[in-house]
Amino acid sequence: MKLKRYEGNPILKPKPENEWESETVFNPAVVYDKGLFHLLYRAMGRDGVSRIGYAVSVDGFKFFRFDKPIFTPKQIQEPRGCEDPRVVKIEDTFYMTYTAYSERGVRIGLATTDNFIQWKRYDIEWAERNDKDAVLFPEKIDGKYVLLHRPMHKEPMGIWISYSDNLADWYGQQEVMGPGEEGGWDGWKIGAGAQPIKTEHGWLLIYHGVDTEEVYRLGVAMLSLENPSKLLYRYPEPILEPEMDYELRGDVPRVVFTCGACEVRDKYYIYYGGADSVICVATVGKEEMLEPYRMRTSLYHG
Ligand code: BMA
C-alpha cells in the first residue's frame, strides 16, 4: 500500500513577498471541519525563525492563504520559533501542539482556538523539556486527554504516550512503539506524524521513520481504540518515501514529514512537507489503507 501524490504538488511554496514565509513552508497540520480543510503550516523567512501560517480550502488541493502568520513565537518561551504544528478538534475547540524552540532546547507548546486567528496559550511547565512530535488524540479517551510525543532523552527514540485530566499535569508516560529493525527505513528513530484517525479497527497512526542516512519516510501503524498505548499492527513498508524532485532537493534533502491527515468522503488526505521546503498532499482510499488482511499479515510483534 502506497500513498498517491497529487499531481499538482507542491500545493504551497515559499512566498518571496512575505518575509516571514519567504524561504520555506513545510510540515503542515490539517483539520477538516464544516466542509473546509484548515491547514496550519510551519514557515521560515531569512531570520530562520519558524512561524505558523494558515490556509483554507474547499477541495483539499487549492488553498486560500493568509498573508500574515496566525501564530508567532513568544520571546521568552520560544525565541527560536514555533515548529511542526499538529491540530485536533475536541468538542468545540481546536487544540494545537507544536515544538517550542529556545536556547534551552525543544519542548511541547500548546494553544487553543475556535477560529484559527485568535489563540489562547497554555503555559505548561512540562515535566521534561526536550520533548517533541507531540499530537493529541482527537477525543478524550476514558475521560482523559491523550498525547503522543517523543521525550528526547529516551533511547532509542520512539513514540510515547501520556495522559492528562486538565492539560497541565501529565502522567502514565510509557513507550508505544520504538524504531523498527536495525538498518531498516525506520530503524534509527520514529515520531508521531499526523493526529491519530479513528477507524473501526483502531486508531490509525501515520508516523515518520528515519534511517541512519537521515532519510525521512512515512509509515503507518494501528493502536487499540480502548487502550491506545497498545500497538496492534505496524505496516512493514513505508507508505511514502522521498522520490520526487521536491522531496529530494530543498533545505533538508530526502525528507517527507507529515503533521496532519484527515478523512473526507472515504479518502484519507495526508499533508506533508517536502525536503523542509514546500507543502504537498497525497491521498489513499480508506478501503485500501485499512485492508485488514494486509495489515494483519504484516503484524509486527514489537
Ligand atoms: C525533524 C524536525 C522536522 C524536520 C525534520 C527533517 O527533526 O525538525 O521539522 O522536518 O527534522 O529535517
Coordinates of C-alpha atoms and ligand atoms in Angstrom, one line a residue:
M1 CA 0.0 0.0 0.0
K2 CA 1.4 3.4 -1.1
L3 CA 0.1 6.9 -0.9
K4 CA -0.8 8.6 -4.2
R5 CA 0.8 12.0 -4.7
Y6 CA -1.4 14.8 -6.0
E7 CA -0.1 15.6 -9.5
G8 CA -0.3 19.4 -8.7
N9 CA 2.3 19.1 -5.9
P10 CA 3.7 21.1 -4.3
I11 CA 0.4 22.8 -3.3
L12 CA 2.2 25.7 -1.4
K13 CA 5.6 27.1 -1.9
P14 CA 7.5 29.9 -0.1
K15 CA 6.2 33.3 -0.9
P16 CA 9.0 35.8 -1.5
E17 CA 6.8 38.9 -1.0
N18 CA 6.0 37.8 2.6
E19 CA 9.3 38.0 4.6
W20 CA 8.1 35.5 7.3
E21 CA 7.5 32.8 4.7
S22 CA 9.9 33.8 2.0
E23 CA 12.4 30.9 2.4
T24 CA 10.5 27.7 3.3
V25 CA 7.0 26.4 4.1
F26 CA 6.6 22.9 5.3
N27 CA 5.3 20.3 7.8
P28 CA 1.5 21.2 7.7
A29 CA -1.2 20.2 10.1
V30 CA -4.7 19.8 8.8
V31 CA -8.2 19.5 10.3
Y32 CA -11.4 19.1 8.3
D33 CA -14.3 20.9 9.8
K34 CA -17.7 22.1 8.4
G35 CA -16.7 21.4 4.7
L36 CA -13.3 23.1 4.9
F37 CA -9.7 21.9 5.1
H38 CA -7.9 24.1 7.6
L39 CA -4.1 23.9 7.1
L40 CA -1.6 25.2 9.6
Y41 CA 2.0 25.2 8.4
R42 CA 5.5 26.0 9.5
A43 CA 7.1 28.9 7.6
M44 CA 10.5 30.4 7.7
G45 CA 12.0 33.7 6.4
R46 CA 15.5 34.9 6.3
D47 CA 15.7 35.2 10.1
G48 CA 15.5 31.4 10.4
V49 CA 12.6 31.6 12.9
S50 CA 9.6 29.4 12.4
R51 CA 6.1 30.9 12.5
I52 CA 2.8 29.3 11.8
G53 CA 0.8 30.2 8.6
Y54 CA -2.8 29.4 7.8
A55 CA -4.5 28.4 4.6
V56 CA -8.0 27.1 3.9
S57 CA -9.6 25.0 1.1
V58 CA -12.8 23.5 -0.1
D59 CA -11.3 20.7 -2.2
G60 CA -8.1 19.9 -0.2
F61 CA -5.9 20.9 -3.1
K62 CA -6.3 24.6 -3.9
F63 CA -5.8 26.7 -0.8
F64 CA -6.5 30.3 0.0
R65 CA -3.6 31.6 2.0
F66 CA -3.4 34.3 4.7
D67 CA -0.6 36.9 4.2
K68 CA 0.2 37.2 7.9
P69 CA 1.3 34.4 10.3
I70 CA -1.5 33.4 12.6
F71 CA 0.8 32.3 15.4
T72 CA 4.2 33.8 16.2
P73 CA 6.8 32.9 18.8
K74 CA 6.9 34.4 22.2
Q75 CA 10.3 35.9 23.1
I76 CA 10.7 34.1 26.5
Q77 CA 9.2 30.7 25.7
E78 CA 10.3 30.0 22.1
P79 CA 12.6 32.8 20.7
R80 CA 13.9 30.4 18.0
G81 CA 10.4 29.5 16.7
C82 CA 7.2 27.5 16.7
E83 CA 7.7 24.4 14.6
D84 CA 5.7 21.5 13.3
P85 CA 2.1 22.2 14.4
R86 CA -0.5 19.4 14.9
V87 CA -4.1 20.3 15.3
V88 CA -7.2 18.4 16.6
K89 CA -10.8 19.4 17.3
I90 CA -12.0 18.1 20.7
E91 CA -15.7 19.0 21.3
D92 CA -15.9 22.7 20.0
T93 CA -12.2 23.7 20.5
F94 CA -9.2 23.3 18.2
Y95 CA -6.0 22.3 20.1
M96 CA -2.6 23.0 18.5
T97 CA 0.5 21.2 19.8
Y98 CA 3.8 22.4 18.4
T99 CA 7.5 22.3 19.0
A100 CA 8.6 25.4 21.0
Y101 CA 12.3 26.1 20.3
S102 CA 14.6 28.1 22.5
E103 CA 18.3 28.1 23.6
R104 CA 17.3 25.6 26.3
G105 CA 16.2 23.1 23.7
V106 CA 12.8 21.9 22.4
R107 CA 9.6 21.5 24.5
I108 CA 6.0 20.9 23.7
G109 CA 3.8 24.0 23.2
L110 CA 0.0 24.0 23.4
A111 CA -2.6 26.6 22.3
T112 CA -6.3 26.6 21.6
T113 CA -8.6 28.5 19.3
D114 CA -12.1 28.3 17.8
N115 CA -11.4 30.4 14.7
F116 CA -7.7 29.8 13.9
I117 CA -6.8 33.5 14.3
Q118 CA -7.2 34.2 18.0
W119 CA -5.2 31.8 20.2
K120 CA -5.0 31.1 23.9
R121 CA -1.7 29.7 25.0
Y122 CA -1.2 27.3 27.8
D123 CA 1.8 28.0 29.9
I124 CA 2.6 24.4 30.8
E125 CA 5.7 23.6 32.6
W126 CA 6.2 20.1 31.1
A127 CA 7.9 17.7 33.5
E128 CA 10.5 17.1 30.9
R129 CA 12.0 19.6 28.5
N130 CA 13.4 18.3 25.2
D131 CA 10.3 16.7 24.0
K132 CA 8.7 17.0 20.6
D133 CA 6.5 15.4 17.9
A134 CA 3.5 15.9 20.2
V135 CA 0.0 15.2 19.0
L136 CA -3.3 14.9 20.9
F137 CA -5.9 12.3 20.1
P138 CA -8.9 14.0 18.6
E139 CA -11.2 12.9 21.5
K140 CA -10.8 12.2 25.2
I141 CA -10.4 8.5 25.9
D142 CA -11.8 7.2 29.2
G143 CA -12.3 10.9 30.2
K144 CA -8.6 11.8 29.7
Y145 CA -6.7 13.9 27.2
V146 CA -4.2 11.6 25.5
L147 CA -0.9 12.7 23.9
L148 CA 1.7 11.0 21.7
H149 CA 5.1 12.6 22.0
R150 CA 8.8 11.9 21.9
P151 CA 10.8 12.6 25.0
M152 CA 14.3 13.3 23.6
H153 CA 16.3 11.8 26.5
K154 CA 14.9 8.3 26.0
E155 CA 16.8 5.9 23.9
P156 CA 16.0 4.6 21.4
M157 CA 13.9 7.5 20.1
G158 CA 10.3 6.2 19.8
I159 CA 6.7 7.2 20.2
W160 CA 5.5 7.6 23.8
I161 CA 2.1 8.3 25.3
S162 CA 0.9 10.4 28.3
Y163 CA -2.4 11.2 29.8
S164 CA -3.9 14.3 31.5
D165 CA -7.2 15.4 33.1
N166 CA -6.5 19.1 32.8
L167 CA -3.8 19.5 30.0
A168 CA -1.4 20.8 32.7
D169 CA -0.4 17.7 34.6
W170 CA 0.6 14.6 32.7
Y171 CA 1.0 11.1 33.9
G172 CA 1.3 7.4 32.8
Q173 CA 4.1 8.0 30.4
Q174 CA 5.1 4.9 28.5
E175 CA 6.5 3.8 25.2
V176 CA 4.0 2.8 22.5
M177 CA 6.4 1.9 19.7
G178 CA 10.1 2.1 19.1
P179 CA 12.2 2.3 16.0
G180 CA 11.9 -0.7 13.6
E181 CA 14.5 -3.2 12.6
E182 CA 18.1 -2.1 12.8
G183 CA 19.4 -0.8 9.5
G184 CA 15.8 -0.5 8.2
W185 CA 13.9 2.5 6.9
D186 CA 12.6 3.4 10.4
G187 CA 15.5 1.8 12.2
W188 CA 17.1 4.9 13.8
K189 CA 14.2 7.0 15.2
I190 CA 10.5 7.5 14.7
G191 CA 8.0 10.1 15.8
A192 CA 4.2 10.6 15.6
G193 CA 3.2 12.4 12.4
A194 CA -0.5 13.1 11.8
Q195 CA -3.1 13.1 14.5
P196 CA -4.5 9.6 15.1
I197 CA -7.6 8.9 13.0
K198 CA -10.4 6.8 14.4
T199 CA -11.4 3.7 12.4
E200 CA -13.4 0.6 13.2
H201 CA -10.1 -1.4 13.6
G202 CA -8.3 1.1 15.9
W203 CA -6.5 4.4 15.8
L204 CA -4.7 4.8 12.5
L205 CA -1.4 6.5 13.1
I206 CA 0.8 7.9 10.3
Y207 CA 4.3 8.4 11.6
H208 CA 7.7 9.3 10.4
G209 CA 10.6 6.9 10.3
V210 CA 14.3 7.9 9.9
D211 CA 17.1 5.6 8.8
T212 CA 20.8 6.1 9.6
E213 CA 21.3 8.1 6.4
E214 CA 18.8 10.6 7.8
V215 CA 16.1 9.9 5.1
Y216 CA 12.6 10.6 6.4
R217 CA 9.8 8.4 5.2
L218 CA 6.2 7.8 6.3
G219 CA 4.8 4.7 7.8
V220 CA 1.5 3.5 9.3
A221 CA 0.5 1.7 12.5
M222 CA -2.7 0.8 14.3
L223 CA -3.3 1.4 18.0
S224 CA -6.0 -0.1 20.1
L225 CA -9.2 2.1 20.4
E226 CA -9.8 1.4 24.1
N227 CA -6.1 1.4 25.1
P228 CA -4.1 3.5 22.7
S229 CA -0.8 2.6 24.4
K230 CA -1.3 -0.8 22.8
L231 CA 0.2 -1.3 19.3
L232 CA -1.9 -3.6 17.2
Y233 CA -0.2 -3.6 13.8
R234 CA 2.7 -2.0 12.2
Y235 CA 2.8 -2.0 8.4
P236 CA 6.4 -3.1 7.5
E237 CA 6.9 -0.9 4.4
P238 CA 6.9 2.9 4.2
I239 CA 3.8 4.3 2.6
L240 CA 5.6 7.4 1.2
E241 CA 9.3 8.0 0.7
P242 CA 11.3 10.8 -1.0
E243 CA 11.3 10.2 -4.7
M244 CA 10.2 13.4 -6.4
D245 CA 12.4 16.4 -7.0
Y246 CA 10.5 18.5 -4.4
E247 CA 11.2 15.8 -1.8
L248 CA 14.8 15.1 -2.8
R249 CA 16.1 18.6 -3.0
G250 CA 15.5 21.5 -0.7
D251 CA 16.6 22.9 2.6
V252 CA 16.9 19.4 4.1
P253 CA 17.1 16.9 1.2
R254 CA 15.3 13.5 1.2
V255 CA 12.5 14.3 3.6
V256 CA 8.8 13.7 3.7
F257 CA 7.3 14.8 7.0
T258 CA 3.6 14.9 7.9
C259 CA 1.9 16.8 10.7
G260 CA -1.7 16.2 9.6
A261 CA -4.2 14.0 7.8
C262 CA -7.9 13.8 7.5
E263 CA -10.7 11.6 6.3
V264 CA -13.1 13.1 3.7
R265 CA -15.6 11.0 1.8
D266 CA -13.9 7.7 2.2
K267 CA -10.5 9.0 1.4
Y268 CA -7.5 10.0 3.5
Y269 CA -5.7 13.2 2.7
I270 CA -2.1 13.3 4.1
Y271 CA -0.4 16.7 4.1
Y272 CA 3.4 16.8 4.3
G273 CA 6.5 18.8 3.9
G274 CA 8.9 18.0 1.0
A275 CA 12.6 18.5 1.8
D276 CA 11.7 21.0 4.6
S277 CA 10.8 23.5 1.8
V278 CA 7.4 23.0 0.3
I279 CA 3.9 21.7 1.1
C280 CA 2.4 18.7 -0.6
V281 CA -0.6 16.3 -0.4
A282 CA -1.0 12.6 -1.1
T283 CA -4.2 10.6 -0.8
V284 CA -5.3 7.0 -0.4
G285 CA -8.7 5.3 -0.4
K286 CA -10.0 4.3 3.1
E287 CA -10.5 0.7 2.0
E288 CA -7.0 0.4 0.7
M289 CA -5.5 1.9 3.8
L290 CA -7.4 -0.3 6.1
E291 CA -7.2 -3.6 4.2
P292 CA -7.3 -5.7 7.3
Y293 CA -5.8 -8.8 5.8
R294 CA -2.8 -7.0 4.6
M295 CA -2.5 -5.1 7.9
R296 CA -2.7 -8.4 9.8
T297 CA -0.3 -10.4 7.7
S298 CA 2.3 -7.8 8.3
L299 CA 1.8 -7.9 12.0
Y300 CA 4.8 -6.7 13.8
H301 CA 5.3 -8.2 17.3
G302 CA 7.3 -5.4 18.7
Ligands
BMA1 C1 12.9 16.9 12.4 C2 12.1 18.2 12.6 C3 11.2 18.4 11.4 C4 12.0 18.3 10.1 C5 12.9 17.0 10.1 C6 13.8 16.9 8.9 O1 13.8 16.8 13.5 O2 12.9 19.3 12.8 O3 10.7 19.7 11.4 O4 11.1 18.2 9.0 O5 13.7 17.0 11.3 O6 14.7 18.0 8.8

